[in-house]
Tab-separated table of C-alpha atoms in Angstrom:
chain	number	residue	atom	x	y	z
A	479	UNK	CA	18.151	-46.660	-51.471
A	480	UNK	CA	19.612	-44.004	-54.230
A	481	UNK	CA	21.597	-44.942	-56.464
A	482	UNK	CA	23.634	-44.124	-59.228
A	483	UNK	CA	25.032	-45.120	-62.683
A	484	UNK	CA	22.607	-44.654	-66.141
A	485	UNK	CA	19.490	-46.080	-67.054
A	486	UNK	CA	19.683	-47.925	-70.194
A	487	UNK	CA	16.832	-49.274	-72.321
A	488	UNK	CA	18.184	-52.811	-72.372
A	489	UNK	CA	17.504	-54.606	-69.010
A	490	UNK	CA	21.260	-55.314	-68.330
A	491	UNK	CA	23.585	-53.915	-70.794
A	492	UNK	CA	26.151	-56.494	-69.214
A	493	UNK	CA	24.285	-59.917	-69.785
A	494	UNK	CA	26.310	-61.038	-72.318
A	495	UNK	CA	29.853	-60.290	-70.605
A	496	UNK	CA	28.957	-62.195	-67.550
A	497	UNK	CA	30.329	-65.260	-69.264
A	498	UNK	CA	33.427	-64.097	-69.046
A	499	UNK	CA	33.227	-64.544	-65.265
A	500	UNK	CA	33.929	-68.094	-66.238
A	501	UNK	CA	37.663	-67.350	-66.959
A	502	UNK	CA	38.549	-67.631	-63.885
A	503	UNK	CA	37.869	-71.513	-63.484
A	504	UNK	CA	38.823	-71.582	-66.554
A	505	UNK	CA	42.335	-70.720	-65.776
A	506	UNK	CA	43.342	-73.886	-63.799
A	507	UNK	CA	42.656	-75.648	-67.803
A	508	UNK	CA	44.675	-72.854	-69.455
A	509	UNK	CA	48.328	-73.854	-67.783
A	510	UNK	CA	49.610	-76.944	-70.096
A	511	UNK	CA	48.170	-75.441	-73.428
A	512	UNK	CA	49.901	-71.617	-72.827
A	513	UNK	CA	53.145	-73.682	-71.925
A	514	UNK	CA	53.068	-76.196	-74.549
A	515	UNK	CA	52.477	-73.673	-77.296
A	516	UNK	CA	54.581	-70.883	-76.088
A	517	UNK	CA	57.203	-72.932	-74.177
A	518	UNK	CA	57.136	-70.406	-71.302
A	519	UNK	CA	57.035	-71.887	-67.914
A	520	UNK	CA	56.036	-68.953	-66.245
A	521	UNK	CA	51.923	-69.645	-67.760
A	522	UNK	CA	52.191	-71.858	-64.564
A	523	UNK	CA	51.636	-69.061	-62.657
A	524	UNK	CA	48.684	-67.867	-64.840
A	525	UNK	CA	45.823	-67.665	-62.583
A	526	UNK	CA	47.972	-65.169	-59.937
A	527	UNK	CA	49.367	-63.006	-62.959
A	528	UNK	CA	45.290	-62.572	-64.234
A	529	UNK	CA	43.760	-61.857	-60.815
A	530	UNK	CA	47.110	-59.577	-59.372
A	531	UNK	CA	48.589	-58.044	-62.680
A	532	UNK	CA	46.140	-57.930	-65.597
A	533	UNK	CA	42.701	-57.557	-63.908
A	534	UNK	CA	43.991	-54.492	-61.928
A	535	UNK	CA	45.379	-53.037	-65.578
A	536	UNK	CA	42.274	-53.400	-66.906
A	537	UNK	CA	40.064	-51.904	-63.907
A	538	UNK	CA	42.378	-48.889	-64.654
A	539	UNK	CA	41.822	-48.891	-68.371
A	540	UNK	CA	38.152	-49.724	-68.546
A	541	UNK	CA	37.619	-47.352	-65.315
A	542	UNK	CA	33.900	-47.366	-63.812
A	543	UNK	CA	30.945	-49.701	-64.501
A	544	UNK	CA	28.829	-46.599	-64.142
A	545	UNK	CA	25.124	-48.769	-65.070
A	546	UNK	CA	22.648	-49.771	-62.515
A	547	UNK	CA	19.652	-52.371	-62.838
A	548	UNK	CA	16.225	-49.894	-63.193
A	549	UNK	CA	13.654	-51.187	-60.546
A	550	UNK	CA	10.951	-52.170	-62.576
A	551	UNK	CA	13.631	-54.767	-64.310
A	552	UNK	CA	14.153	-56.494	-60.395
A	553	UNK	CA	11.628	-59.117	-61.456
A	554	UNK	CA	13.070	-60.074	-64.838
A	555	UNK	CA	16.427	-59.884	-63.767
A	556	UNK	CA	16.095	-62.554	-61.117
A	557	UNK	CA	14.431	-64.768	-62.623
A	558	UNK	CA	16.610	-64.692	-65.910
A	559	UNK	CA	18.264	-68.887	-65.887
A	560	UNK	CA	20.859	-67.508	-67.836
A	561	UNK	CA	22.661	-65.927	-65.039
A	562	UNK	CA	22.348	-68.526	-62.987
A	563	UNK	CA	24.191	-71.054	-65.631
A	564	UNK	CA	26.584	-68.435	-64.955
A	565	UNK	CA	27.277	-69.975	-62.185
A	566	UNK	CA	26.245	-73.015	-62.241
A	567	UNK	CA	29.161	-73.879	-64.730
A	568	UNK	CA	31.832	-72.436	-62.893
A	569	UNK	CA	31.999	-76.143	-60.618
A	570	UNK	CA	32.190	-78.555	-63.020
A	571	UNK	CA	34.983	-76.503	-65.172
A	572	UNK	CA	36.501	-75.735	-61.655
A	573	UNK	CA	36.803	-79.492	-60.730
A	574	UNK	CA	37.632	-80.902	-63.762
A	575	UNK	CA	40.788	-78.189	-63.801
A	576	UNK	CA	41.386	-79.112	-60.361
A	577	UNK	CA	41.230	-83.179	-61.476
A	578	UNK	CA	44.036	-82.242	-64.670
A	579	UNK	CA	46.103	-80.073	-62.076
A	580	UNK	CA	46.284	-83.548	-59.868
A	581	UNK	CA	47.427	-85.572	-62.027
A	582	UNK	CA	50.351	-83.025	-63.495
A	583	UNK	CA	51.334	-82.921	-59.260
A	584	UNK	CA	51.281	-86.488	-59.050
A	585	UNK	CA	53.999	-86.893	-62.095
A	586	UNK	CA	57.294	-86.321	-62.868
A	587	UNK	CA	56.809	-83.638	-66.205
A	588	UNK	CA	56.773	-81.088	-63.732
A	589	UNK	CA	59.711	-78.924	-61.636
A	590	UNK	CA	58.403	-78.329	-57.864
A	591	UNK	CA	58.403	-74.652	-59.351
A	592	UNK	CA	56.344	-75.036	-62.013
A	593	UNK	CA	53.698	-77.115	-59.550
A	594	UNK	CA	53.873	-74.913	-56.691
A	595	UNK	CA	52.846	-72.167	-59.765
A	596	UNK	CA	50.183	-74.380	-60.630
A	597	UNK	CA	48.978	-74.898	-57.067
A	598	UNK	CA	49.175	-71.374	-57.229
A	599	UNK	CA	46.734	-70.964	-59.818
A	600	UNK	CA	44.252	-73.877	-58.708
A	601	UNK	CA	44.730	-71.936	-55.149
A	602	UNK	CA	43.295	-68.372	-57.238
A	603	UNK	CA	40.050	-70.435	-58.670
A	604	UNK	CA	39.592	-71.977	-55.470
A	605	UNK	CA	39.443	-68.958	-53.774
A	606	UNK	CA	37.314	-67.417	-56.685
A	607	UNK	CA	35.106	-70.602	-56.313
A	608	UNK	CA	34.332	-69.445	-52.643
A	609	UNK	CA	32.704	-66.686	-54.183
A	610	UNK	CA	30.626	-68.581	-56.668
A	611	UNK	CA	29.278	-70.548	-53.359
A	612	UNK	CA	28.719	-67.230	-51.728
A	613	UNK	CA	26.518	-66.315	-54.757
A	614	UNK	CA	24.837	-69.772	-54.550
A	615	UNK	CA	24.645	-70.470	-50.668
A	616	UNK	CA	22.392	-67.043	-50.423
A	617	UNK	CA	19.605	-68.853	-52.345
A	618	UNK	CA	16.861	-70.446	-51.033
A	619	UNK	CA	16.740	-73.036	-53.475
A	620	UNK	CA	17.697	-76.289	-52.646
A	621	UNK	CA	19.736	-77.174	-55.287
A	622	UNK	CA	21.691	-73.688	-55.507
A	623	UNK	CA	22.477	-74.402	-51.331
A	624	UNK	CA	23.887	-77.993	-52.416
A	625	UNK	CA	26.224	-76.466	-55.466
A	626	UNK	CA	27.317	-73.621	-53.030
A	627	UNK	CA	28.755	-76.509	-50.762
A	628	UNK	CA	30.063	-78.456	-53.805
A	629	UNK	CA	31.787	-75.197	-54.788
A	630	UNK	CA	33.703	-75.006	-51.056
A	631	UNK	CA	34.748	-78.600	-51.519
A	632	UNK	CA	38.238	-77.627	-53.403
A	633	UNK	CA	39.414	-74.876	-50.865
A	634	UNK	CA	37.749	-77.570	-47.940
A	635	UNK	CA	36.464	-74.359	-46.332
A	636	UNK	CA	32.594	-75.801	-45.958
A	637	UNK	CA	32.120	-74.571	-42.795
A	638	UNK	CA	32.017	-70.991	-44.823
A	639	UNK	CA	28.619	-71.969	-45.877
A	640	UNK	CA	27.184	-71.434	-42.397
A	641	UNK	CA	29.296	-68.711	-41.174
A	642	UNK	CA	29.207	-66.216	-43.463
A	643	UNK	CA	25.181	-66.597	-43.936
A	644	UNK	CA	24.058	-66.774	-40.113
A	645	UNK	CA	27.550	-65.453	-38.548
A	646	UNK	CA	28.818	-62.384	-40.497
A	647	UNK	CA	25.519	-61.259	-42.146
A	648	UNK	CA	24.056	-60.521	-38.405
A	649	UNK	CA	27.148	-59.465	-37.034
A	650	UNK	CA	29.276	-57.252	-39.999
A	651	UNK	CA	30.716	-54.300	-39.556
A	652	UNK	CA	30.501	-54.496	-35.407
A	653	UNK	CA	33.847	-55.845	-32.966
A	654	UNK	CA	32.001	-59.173	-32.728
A	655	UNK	CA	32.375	-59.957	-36.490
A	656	UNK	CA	35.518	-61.840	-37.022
A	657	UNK	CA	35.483	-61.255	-40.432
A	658	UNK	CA	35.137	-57.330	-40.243
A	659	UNK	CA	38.526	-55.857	-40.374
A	660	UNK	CA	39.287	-53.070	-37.834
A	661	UNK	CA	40.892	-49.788	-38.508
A	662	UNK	CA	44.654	-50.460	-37.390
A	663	UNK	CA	44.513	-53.640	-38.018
A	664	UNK	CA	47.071	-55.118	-40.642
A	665	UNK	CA	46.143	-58.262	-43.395
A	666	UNK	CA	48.421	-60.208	-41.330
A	667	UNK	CA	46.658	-59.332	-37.964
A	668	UNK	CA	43.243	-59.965	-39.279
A	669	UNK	CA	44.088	-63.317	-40.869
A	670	UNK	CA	44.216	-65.991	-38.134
A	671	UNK	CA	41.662	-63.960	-36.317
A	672	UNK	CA	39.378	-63.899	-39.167
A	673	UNK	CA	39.705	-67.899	-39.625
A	674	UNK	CA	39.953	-68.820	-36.291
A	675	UNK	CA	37.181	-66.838	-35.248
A	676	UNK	CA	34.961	-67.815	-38.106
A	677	UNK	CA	35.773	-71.543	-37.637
A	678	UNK	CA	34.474	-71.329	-34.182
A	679	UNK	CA	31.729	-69.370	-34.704
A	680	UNK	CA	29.740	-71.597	-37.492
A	681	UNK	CA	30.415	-74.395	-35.106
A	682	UNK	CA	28.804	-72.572	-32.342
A	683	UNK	CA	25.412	-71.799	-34.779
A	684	UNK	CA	25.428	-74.866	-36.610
A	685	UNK	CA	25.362	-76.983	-33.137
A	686	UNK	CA	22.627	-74.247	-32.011
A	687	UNK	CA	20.235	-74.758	-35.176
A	688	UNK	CA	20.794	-78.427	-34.663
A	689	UNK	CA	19.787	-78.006	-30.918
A	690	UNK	CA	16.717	-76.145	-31.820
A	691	UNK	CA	15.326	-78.678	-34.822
A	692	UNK	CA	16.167	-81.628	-32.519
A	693	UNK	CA	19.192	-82.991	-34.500
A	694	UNK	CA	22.347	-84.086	-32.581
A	695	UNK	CA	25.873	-82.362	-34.353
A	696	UNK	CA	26.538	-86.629	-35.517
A	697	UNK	CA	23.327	-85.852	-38.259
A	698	UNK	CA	22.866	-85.652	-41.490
A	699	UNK	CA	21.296	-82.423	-41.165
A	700	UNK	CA	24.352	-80.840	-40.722
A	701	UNK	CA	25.108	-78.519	-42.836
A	702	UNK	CA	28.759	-78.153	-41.859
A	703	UNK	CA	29.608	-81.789	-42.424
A	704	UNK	CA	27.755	-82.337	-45.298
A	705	UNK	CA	30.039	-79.756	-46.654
A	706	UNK	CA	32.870	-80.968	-45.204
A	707	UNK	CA	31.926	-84.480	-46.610
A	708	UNK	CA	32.413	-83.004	-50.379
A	709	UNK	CA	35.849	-81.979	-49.252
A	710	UNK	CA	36.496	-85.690	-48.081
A	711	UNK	CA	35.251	-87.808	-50.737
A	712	UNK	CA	37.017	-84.875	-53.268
A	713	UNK	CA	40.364	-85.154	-51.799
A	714	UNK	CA	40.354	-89.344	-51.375
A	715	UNK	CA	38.553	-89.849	-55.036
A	716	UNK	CA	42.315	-87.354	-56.174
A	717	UNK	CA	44.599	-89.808	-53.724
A	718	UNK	CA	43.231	-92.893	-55.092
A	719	UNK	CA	43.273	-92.030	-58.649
A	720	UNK	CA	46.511	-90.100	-58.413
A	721	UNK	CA	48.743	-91.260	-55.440
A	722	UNK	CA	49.702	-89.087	-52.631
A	723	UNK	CA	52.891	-87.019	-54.504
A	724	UNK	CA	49.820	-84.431	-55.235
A	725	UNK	CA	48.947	-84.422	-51.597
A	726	UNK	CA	51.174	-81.036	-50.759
A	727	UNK	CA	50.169	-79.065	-53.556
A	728	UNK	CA	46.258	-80.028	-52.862
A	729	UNK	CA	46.605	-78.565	-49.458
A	730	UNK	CA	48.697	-75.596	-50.476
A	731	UNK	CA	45.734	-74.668	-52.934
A	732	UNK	CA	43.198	-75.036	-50.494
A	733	UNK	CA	45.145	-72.607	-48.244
A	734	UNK	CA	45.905	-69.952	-50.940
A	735	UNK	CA	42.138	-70.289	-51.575
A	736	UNK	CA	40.745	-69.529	-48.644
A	737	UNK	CA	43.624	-66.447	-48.276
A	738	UNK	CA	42.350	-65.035	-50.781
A	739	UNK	CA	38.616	-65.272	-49.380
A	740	UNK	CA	39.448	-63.457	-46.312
A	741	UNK	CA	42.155	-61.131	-48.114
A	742	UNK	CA	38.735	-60.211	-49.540
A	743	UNK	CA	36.716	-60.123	-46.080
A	744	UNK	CA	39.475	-57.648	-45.224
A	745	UNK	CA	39.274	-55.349	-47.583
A	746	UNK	CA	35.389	-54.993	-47.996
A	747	UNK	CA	34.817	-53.669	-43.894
A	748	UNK	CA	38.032	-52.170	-43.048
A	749	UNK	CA	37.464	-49.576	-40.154
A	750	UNK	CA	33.607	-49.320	-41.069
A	751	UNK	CA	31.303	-49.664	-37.851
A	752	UNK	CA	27.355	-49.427	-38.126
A	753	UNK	CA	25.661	-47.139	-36.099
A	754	UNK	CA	23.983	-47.991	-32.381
A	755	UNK	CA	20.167	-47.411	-31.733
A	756	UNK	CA	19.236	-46.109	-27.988
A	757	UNK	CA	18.101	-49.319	-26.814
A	758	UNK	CA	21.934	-50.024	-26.899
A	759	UNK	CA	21.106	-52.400	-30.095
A	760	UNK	CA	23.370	-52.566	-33.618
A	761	UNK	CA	21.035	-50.658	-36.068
A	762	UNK	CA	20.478	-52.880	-39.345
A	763	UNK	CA	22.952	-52.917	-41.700
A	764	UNK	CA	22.768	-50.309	-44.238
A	765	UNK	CA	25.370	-49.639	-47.817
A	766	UNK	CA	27.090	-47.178	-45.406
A	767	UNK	CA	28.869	-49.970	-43.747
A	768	UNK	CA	30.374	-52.081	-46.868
A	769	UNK	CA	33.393	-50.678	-49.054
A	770	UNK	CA	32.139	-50.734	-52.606
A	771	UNK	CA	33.967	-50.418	-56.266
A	772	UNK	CA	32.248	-50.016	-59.352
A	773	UNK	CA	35.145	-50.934	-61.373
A	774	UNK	CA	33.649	-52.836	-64.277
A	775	UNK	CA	36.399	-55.769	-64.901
A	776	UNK	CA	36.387	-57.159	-61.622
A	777	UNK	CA	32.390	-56.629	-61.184
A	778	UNK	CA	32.134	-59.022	-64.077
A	779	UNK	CA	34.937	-61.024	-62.915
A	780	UNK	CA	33.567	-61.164	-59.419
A	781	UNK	CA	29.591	-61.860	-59.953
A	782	UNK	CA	29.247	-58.107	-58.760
A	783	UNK	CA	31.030	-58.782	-55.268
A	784	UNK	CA	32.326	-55.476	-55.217
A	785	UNK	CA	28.715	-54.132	-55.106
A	786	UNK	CA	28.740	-55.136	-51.358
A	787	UNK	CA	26.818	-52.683	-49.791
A	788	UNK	CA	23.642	-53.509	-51.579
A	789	UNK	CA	24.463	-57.151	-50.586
A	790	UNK	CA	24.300	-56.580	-47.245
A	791	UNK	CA	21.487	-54.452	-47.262
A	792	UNK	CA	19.383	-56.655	-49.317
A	793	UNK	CA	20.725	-60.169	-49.259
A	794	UNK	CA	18.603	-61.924	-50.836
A	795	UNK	CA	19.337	-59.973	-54.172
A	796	UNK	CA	20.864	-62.062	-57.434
A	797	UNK	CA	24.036	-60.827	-58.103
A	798	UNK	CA	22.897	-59.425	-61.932
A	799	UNK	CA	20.287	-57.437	-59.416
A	800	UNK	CA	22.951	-55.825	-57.578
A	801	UNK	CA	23.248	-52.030	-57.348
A	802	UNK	CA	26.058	-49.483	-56.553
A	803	UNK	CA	24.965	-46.729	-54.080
A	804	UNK	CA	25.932	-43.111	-53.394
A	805	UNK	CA	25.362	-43.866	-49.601
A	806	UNK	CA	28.426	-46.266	-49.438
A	807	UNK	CA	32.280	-45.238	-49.309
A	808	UNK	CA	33.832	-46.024	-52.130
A	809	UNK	CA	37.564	-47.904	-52.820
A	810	UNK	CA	39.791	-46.140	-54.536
A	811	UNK	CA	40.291	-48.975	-57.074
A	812	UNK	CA	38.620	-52.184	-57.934
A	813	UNK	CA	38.973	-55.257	-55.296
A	814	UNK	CA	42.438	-56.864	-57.552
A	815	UNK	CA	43.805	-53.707	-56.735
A	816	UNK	CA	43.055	-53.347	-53.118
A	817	UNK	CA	44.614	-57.050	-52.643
A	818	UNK	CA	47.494	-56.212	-53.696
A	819	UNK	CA	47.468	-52.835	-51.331
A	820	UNK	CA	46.714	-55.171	-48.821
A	821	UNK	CA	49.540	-56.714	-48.965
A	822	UNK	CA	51.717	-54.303	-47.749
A	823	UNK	CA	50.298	-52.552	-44.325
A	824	UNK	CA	51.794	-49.202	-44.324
A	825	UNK	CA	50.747	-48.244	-47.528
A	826	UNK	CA	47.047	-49.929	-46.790
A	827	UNK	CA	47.072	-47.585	-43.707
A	828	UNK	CA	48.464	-44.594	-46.086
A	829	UNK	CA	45.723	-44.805	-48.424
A	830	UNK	CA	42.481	-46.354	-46.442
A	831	UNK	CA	42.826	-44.940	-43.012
A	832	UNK	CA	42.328	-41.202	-44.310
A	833	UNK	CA	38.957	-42.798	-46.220
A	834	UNK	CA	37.711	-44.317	-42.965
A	835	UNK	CA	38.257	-40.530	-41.290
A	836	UNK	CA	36.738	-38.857	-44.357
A	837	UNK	CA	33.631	-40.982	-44.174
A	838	UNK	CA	33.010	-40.818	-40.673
A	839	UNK	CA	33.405	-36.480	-41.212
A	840	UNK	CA	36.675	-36.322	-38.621
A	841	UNK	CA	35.039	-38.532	-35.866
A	842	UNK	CA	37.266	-41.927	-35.716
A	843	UNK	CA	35.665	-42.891	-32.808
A	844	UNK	CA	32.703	-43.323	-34.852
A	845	UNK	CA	35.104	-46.168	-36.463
A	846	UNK	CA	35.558	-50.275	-36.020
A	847	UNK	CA	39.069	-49.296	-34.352
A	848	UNK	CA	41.699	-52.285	-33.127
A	849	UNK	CA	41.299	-52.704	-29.461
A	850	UNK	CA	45.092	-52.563	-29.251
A	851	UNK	CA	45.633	-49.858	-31.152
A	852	UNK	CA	42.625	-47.413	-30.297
A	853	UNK	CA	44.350	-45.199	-27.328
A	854	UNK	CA	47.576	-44.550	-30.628
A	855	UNK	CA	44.491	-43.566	-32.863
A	856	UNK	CA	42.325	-41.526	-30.943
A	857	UNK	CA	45.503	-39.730	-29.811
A	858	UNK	CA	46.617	-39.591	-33.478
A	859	UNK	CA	43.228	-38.668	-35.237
A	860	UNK	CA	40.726	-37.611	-32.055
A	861	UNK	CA	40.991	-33.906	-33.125
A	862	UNK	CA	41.635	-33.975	-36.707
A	863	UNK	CA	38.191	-33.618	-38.966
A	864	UNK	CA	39.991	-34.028	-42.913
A	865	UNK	CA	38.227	-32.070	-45.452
């Protein structure tokens, strides 16, 4: 695969930023001490006013990561422990934040403003801590799989863990990939199909993996309620200890967490379709069909999520191993930003929809178009080739 960026004489000239990654659990501890010391409410709110306002300032300022891992590093990368205490601390500063933000719910300090801003918040690391359990669940390692699943149990969205590894990896960037976005298709369109569709389908392959080791769906071989387990004893250890008043804002946190996760689903397929082979088969996934951004702030933020296409080419790479490719389209701003664009579906269509075109030379049928929608596009772009 090419690739681009500098070579640099130091292995990764990023290793010792990638700390900072742990910010973002971080932020469900920061809430009480920015409000106690400044007396402004509003640091209630601080995890959506980092992820929407200042990481997208930043990914402007900073601009482009513009360094890629050399190849004859791959080895010492990925088996560098340091990066993988990178994430391995994000759960227990993301649950004992969660445990602090349940007992400021359950009491009476606290305007139902000021928690639903907190709930807020917890809902931002919760979805963030989806993405340390993608990171984690892509290991073969035992004990990385079983963190991956502790790391779902906040946002109760376990089932992840077996979707997104046997569903979407197999299936991305084609119309039988729930969690592939199509071109047309709005945030708010692409939501409940995206969950729905990706709740049913890790049923459907855990019960078949089950089925083919033996293992009836009522085991404890399965991965989806082991995961789902976490979630249980998580939420009834916070309603013993802290009474159900919290109950609301626990479930509104789990909800804005896993938006957020397929907020991000949406943004990094929109429109893209891989390529068939002449045996009628999907050709393997290549960086062509992931959106990438290099911006450096949210790469660091984000474990190198927005490095997606050489994910899905090579999953099995460590995030630090990660590399940004001159074969996949590129956002025009860093994933914060494209949230937020998301958002609102007109200008998403404004901006994107032209990018899908441009990278498929003129040809949208060569796009992941909405069924719905595809006789208003081809009509609308089926002649136009943009420069």
């Amino acid at each position: 695969m090419q690739t681009v960026g500098k070579r640099s004489g130091s292995p990764d000239p990023k290793r010792h930023l990638w700390v900072l990654g742990l910010i973002a659990p971080g932020c469900a501890l920061l809430p009480s001490q920015l409000v106690l010391h400044t007396g402004f409410p509003v640091f209630w709110w601080i995890g959506p006013i980092i992820v929407l306002i200042v990481i997208p300032v930043l990914d402007w300022v900073v601009g482009e990561d513009g360094t890629n891992p050399r190849d004859e590093d791959y080895e010492l990368l990925s088996n560098d422990r340091y990066y993988r205490w990178c994430t391995y601390l994000f759960l227990p500063i993301q649950l004992i934040g969660l445990w602090i933000a349940a007992y400021m719910w359950a009491g009476d300090e606290l305007s139902v403003v000021d928690k639903l801003g907190l709930a807020a918040t917890l809902g931002f690391v919760s979805g963030i801590g989806i993405n340390a359990a993608h990171e984690l669940g892509h290991r073969v390692e035992h004990m990385e799989r079983w963190l991956a699943k502790i790391a779902l149990a906040q946002s109760g969205y376990g089932h992840f863990f077996v979707e997104h590894n046997k569903g979407h990896h197999v299936r991305v960037a084609t119309p039988e990939d729930p969690a592939s976005a199509r071109l047309g298709e709005s945030l708010w369109e692409f939501l409940p199909r995206s969950v729905l569709g990706g709740f049913r389908s890790a049923l459907r392959l855990e019960q078949e993996r089950l089925r083919r080791k033996g293992f009836r769906w009522w085991s404890i071989h399965n991965h989806i309620l082991q995961a789902w387990s976490m979630t249980l004893v998580l939420y009834a250890a916070l309603l013993i200890v802290h009474g159900p008043r919290m109950l609301p804002y626990l479930l509104l946190q789990a909800v804005i967490g896993a938006a957020l996760l397929e907020t991000v689903n949406y943004v990094e397929h929109y429109g893209l379709l891989r390529r068939k082979r002449p045996n009628g088969m999907w050709a393997r996934c290549s960086p062509a069909d992931s959106w990438n951004s290099d911006r450096l702030v949210t790469n660091i933020f984000l474990f190198h999520l927005q490095r997606h296409s050489d994910h899905h080419a090579n999953p099995g790479r460590r995030y630090q191993t990660l590399r940004s490719s001159q074969e996949a389209p590129q956002l025009p701003a860093g994933y914060a930003t494209m949230i937020l664009l998301a958002a609102i579906p007109p200008l998403w269509r404004h901006i994107m929809d032209p990018l899908v075109l441009a990278h498929y030379e003129g040809d949208v049928s060569k796009a992941n178009i909405a069924p719905r929608k595809r006789k208003r596009i081809l009509a609308t772009y089926g002649e136009a080739a943009p420069a």
